[in-house]
Amino acid sequence: MVERLDVEFQSEGTTCRAWFYRGHPTEKRPTVVLAGGWCYVREIVMPVYAKAFAEAGVNAMIFDYRNLGVSDGDNRQHLDPWAQIRDYQNALSFLERHENVDPDRLGVWGISYSGGHALILAATDPRIKAIVSQIPVVDGYENMRRAHGTMEYRALWDLILKDRALRYEKPGERLYLPHATEDSSKEISSWPFPETVRTFMQIKETEAPLYQNKSTVESVDLLLNYDVGPFVKRIYDTPTLMIVAEGDDLTLWDLEINAFNRIPTNKKKLEVLPHTSHMTLYSDKSKVEKAAEMATAWFVETLKP
């Protein structure tokens, strides 16, 4: 039986709360940190992976970023990618000091937005000895241009500029927009895909009641400047598994594969899941379990529990 413990750590003065899945009750084991994508809370799909890792002898810790879920933070539903990356780094600092963790065998797993974070972390934090980057966001600008199309992209920019003006004129106030919506021609959202709102609202009803289908508009403003390109070329020696959904047109599988090809280490592996979409890696149990099996095998091979 995998034991799940409630833990918390400090990230730049803010308390982040997490679940620690212990792979062994007394031994120091390799440990993987997991966090989610756009607006995610820890209940969304990640427990499947964490349990699989722990059953294979690799501890796992899933945390909520600051401002989301059960973690603290006054700027609720605000997604700052660099703050999230620092939350990951502070999670690693917490784990280095944990009695059940081998600090020389730390790994990172990420999905969608955090799949990009995992790549950046591999390039910038030498404590990390292996990563899994799953259906990652790799270029926010290109992603938003293609996801929204010309007219919706114009409307998105109008909203961003309104938010910038509001934050200047009335400090402390800000605009919000949905994570996703059924009809993007009538309502601007961050990710204008009806299957996204359907999938996540179903997950909210059944597994993740703290999920909220909204973020600050500034979150999208920050996303437009997010690009893993300068970082992937610095992954020289960190074992890297990238899991891509065939034909993914949400986070754009062609951009993902191009990013993978720019990683210079020979300790890398690309898995393209056939007959899979971005969202079926949340909604289809068999697809989730297949991806978890791949990720588990990678961490067992590279972190050696």
PDB file of N, CA, C and O in Angstrom, residues 15 20 22 24 31 52 87-88 90 94 114 125 132 175 185 201 221 268 283 285 291 295:
ATOM      1  N   THR A  15       3.111  29.639   1.822  1.00  0.00           N
ATOM      2  CA  THR A  15       3.002  28.214   2.117  1.00  0.00           C
ATOM      3  C   THR A  15       2.369  27.479   0.937  1.00  0.00           C
ATOM      4  O   THR A  15       1.249  27.805   0.513  1.00  0.00           O
ATOM      5  N   PHE A  20       2.668  13.895  -0.255  1.00  0.00           N
ATOM      6  CA  PHE A  20       3.901  13.137  -0.394  1.00  0.00           C
ATOM      7  C   PHE A  20       3.554  11.657  -0.409  1.00  0.00           C
ATOM      8  O   PHE A  20       3.003  11.132   0.554  1.00  0.00           O
ATOM      9  N   ARG A  22       4.897   8.064  -0.310  1.00  0.00           N
ATOM     10  CA  ARG A  22       6.129   7.451   0.180  1.00  0.00           C
ATOM     11  C   ARG A  22       6.312   6.062  -0.433  1.00  0.00           C
ATOM     12  O   ARG A  22       5.456   5.190  -0.305  1.00  0.00           O
ATOM     13  N   HIS A  24       8.737   3.962   0.363  1.00  0.00           N
ATOM     14  CA  HIS A  24       9.212   3.026   1.391  1.00  0.00           C
ATOM     15  C   HIS A  24       9.101   3.736   2.734  1.00  0.00           C
ATOM     16  O   HIS A  24       9.409   4.923   2.845  1.00  0.00           O
ATOM     17  N   THR A  31      13.091  10.649  -5.485  1.00  0.00           N
ATOM     18  CA  THR A  31      11.809  11.344  -5.336  1.00  0.00           C
ATOM     19  C   THR A  31      11.572  12.264  -6.528  1.00  0.00           C
ATOM     20  O   THR A  31      12.487  12.964  -6.970  1.00  0.00           O
ATOM     21  N   ALA A  52       1.779   5.460  -9.179  1.00  0.00           N
ATOM     22  CA  ALA A  52       2.583   4.540  -9.990  1.00  0.00           C
ATOM     23  C   ALA A  52       4.065   4.655  -9.639  1.00  0.00           C
ATOM     24  O   ALA A  52       4.769   3.644  -9.530  1.00  0.00           O
ATOM     25  N   ASP A  87       8.552  27.798  -7.330  1.00  0.00           N
ATOM     26  CA  ASP A  87       7.852  26.888  -6.422  1.00  0.00           C
ATOM     27  C   ASP A  87       8.388  25.463  -6.577  1.00  0.00           C
ATOM     28  O   ASP A  87       8.589  24.752  -5.574  1.00  0.00           O
ATOM     29  N   TYR A  88       8.602  25.039  -7.810  1.00  0.00           N
ATOM     30  CA  TYR A  88       9.230  23.731  -8.039  1.00  0.00           C
ATOM     31  C   TYR A  88      10.593  23.664  -7.337  1.00  0.00           C
ATOM     32  O   TYR A  88      10.917  22.679  -6.668  1.00  0.00           O
ATOM     33  N   ASN A  90      11.721  25.347  -4.831  1.00  0.00           N
ATOM     34  CA  ASN A  90      11.579  25.312  -3.370  1.00  0.00           C
ATOM     35  C   ASN A  90      11.029  23.974  -2.901  1.00  0.00           C
ATOM     36  O   ASN A  90      11.355  23.521  -1.792  1.00  0.00           O
ATOM     37  N   PHE A  94      12.890  21.620  -0.167  1.00  0.00           N
ATOM     38  CA  PHE A  94      12.193  20.945   0.930  1.00  0.00           C
ATOM     39  C   PHE A  94      12.533  19.452   0.932  1.00  0.00           C
ATOM     40  O   PHE A  94      12.859  18.866   1.985  1.00  0.00           O
ATOM     41  N   SER A 114       3.312  22.858 -17.143  1.00  0.00           N
ATOM     42  CA  SER A 114       4.430  22.407 -16.316  1.00  0.00           C
ATOM     43  C   SER A 114       5.354  21.455 -17.069  1.00  0.00           C
ATOM     44  O   SER A 114       6.492  21.226 -16.649  1.00  0.00           O
ATOM     45  N   ASP A 125      18.635  23.708 -13.074  1.00  0.00           N
ATOM     46  CA  ASP A 125      18.789  23.228 -11.698  1.00  0.00           C
ATOM     47  C   ASP A 125      19.539  21.898 -11.696  1.00  0.00           C
ATOM     48  O   ASP A 125      18.960  20.851 -12.010  1.00  0.00           O
ATOM     49  N   VAL A 132      10.503  14.112 -16.803  1.00  0.00           N
ATOM     50  CA  VAL A 132       9.500  13.740 -17.805  1.00  0.00           C
ATOM     51  C   VAL A 132       8.725  14.996 -18.148  1.00  0.00           C
ATOM     52  O   VAL A 132       8.180  15.667 -17.265  1.00  0.00           O
ATOM     53  N   LEU A 175      -8.332  42.054 -14.270  1.00  0.00           N
ATOM     54  CA  LEU A 175      -9.362  41.353 -15.022  1.00  0.00           C
ATOM     55  C   LEU A 175      -9.061  39.855 -15.035  1.00  0.00           C
ATOM     56  O   LEU A 175      -7.917  39.433 -14.882  1.00  0.00           O
ATOM     57  N   SER A 185     -15.973  32.186 -29.955  1.00  0.00           N
ATOM     58  CA  SER A 185     -16.355  33.368 -30.739  1.00  0.00           C
ATOM     59  C   SER A 185     -17.191  34.346 -29.915  1.00  0.00           C
ATOM     60  O   SER A 185     -17.299  35.523 -30.260  1.00  0.00           O
ATOM     61  N   MET A 201     -14.362  20.559 -16.422  1.00  0.00           N
ATOM     62  CA  MET A 201     -15.545  20.699 -15.575  1.00  0.00           C
ATOM     63  C   MET A 201     -16.026  19.325 -15.096  1.00  0.00           C
ATOM     64  O   MET A 201     -16.537  19.192 -13.973  1.00  0.00           O
ATOM     65  N   ASP A 221      -0.876  37.316 -20.542  1.00  0.00           N
ATOM     66  CA  ASP A 221       0.158  38.290 -20.893  1.00  0.00           C
ATOM     67  C   ASP A 221       1.541  37.677 -20.645  1.00  0.00           C
ATOM     68  O   ASP A 221       2.456  37.766 -21.492  1.00  0.00           O
ATOM     69  N   LYS A 268      18.139  11.049 -23.962  1.00  0.00           N
ATOM     70  CA  LYS A 268      16.769  11.534 -24.168  1.00  0.00           C
ATOM     71  C   LYS A 268      15.967  10.506 -24.944  1.00  0.00           C
ATOM     72  O   LYS A 268      16.508   9.687 -25.692  1.00  0.00           O
ATOM     73  N   SER A 283      -8.918  12.538 -19.834  1.00  0.00           N
ATOM     74  CA  SER A 283     -10.258  11.952 -19.801  1.00  0.00           C
ATOM     75  C   SER A 283     -10.294  10.449 -20.053  1.00  0.00           C
ATOM     76  O   SER A 283     -11.262   9.789 -19.665  1.00  0.00           O
ATOM     77  N   LYS A 285      -8.900   6.918 -19.243  1.00  0.00           N
ATOM     78  CA  LYS A 285      -8.116   6.225 -18.218  1.00  0.00           C
ATOM     79  C   LYS A 285      -7.003   5.385 -18.821  1.00  0.00           C
ATOM     80  O   LYS A 285      -5.877   5.356 -18.301  1.00  0.00           O
ATOM     81  N   ALA A 291       0.605   6.497 -20.273  1.00  0.00           N
ATOM     82  CA  ALA A 291       1.608   7.547 -20.054  1.00  0.00           C
ATOM     83  C   ALA A 291       2.285   7.371 -18.694  1.00  0.00           C
ATOM     84  O   ALA A 291       3.504   7.570 -18.569  1.00  0.00           O
ATOM     85  N   ALA A 295       6.297   6.949 -17.934  1.00  0.00           N
ATOM     86  CA  ALA A 295       7.009   7.831 -17.015  1.00  0.00           C
ATOM     87  C   ALA A 295       7.642   7.040 -15.870  1.00  0.00           C
ATOM     88  O   ALA A 295       8.794   7.309 -15.473  1.00  0.00           O
TER      89      ALA A 295
END
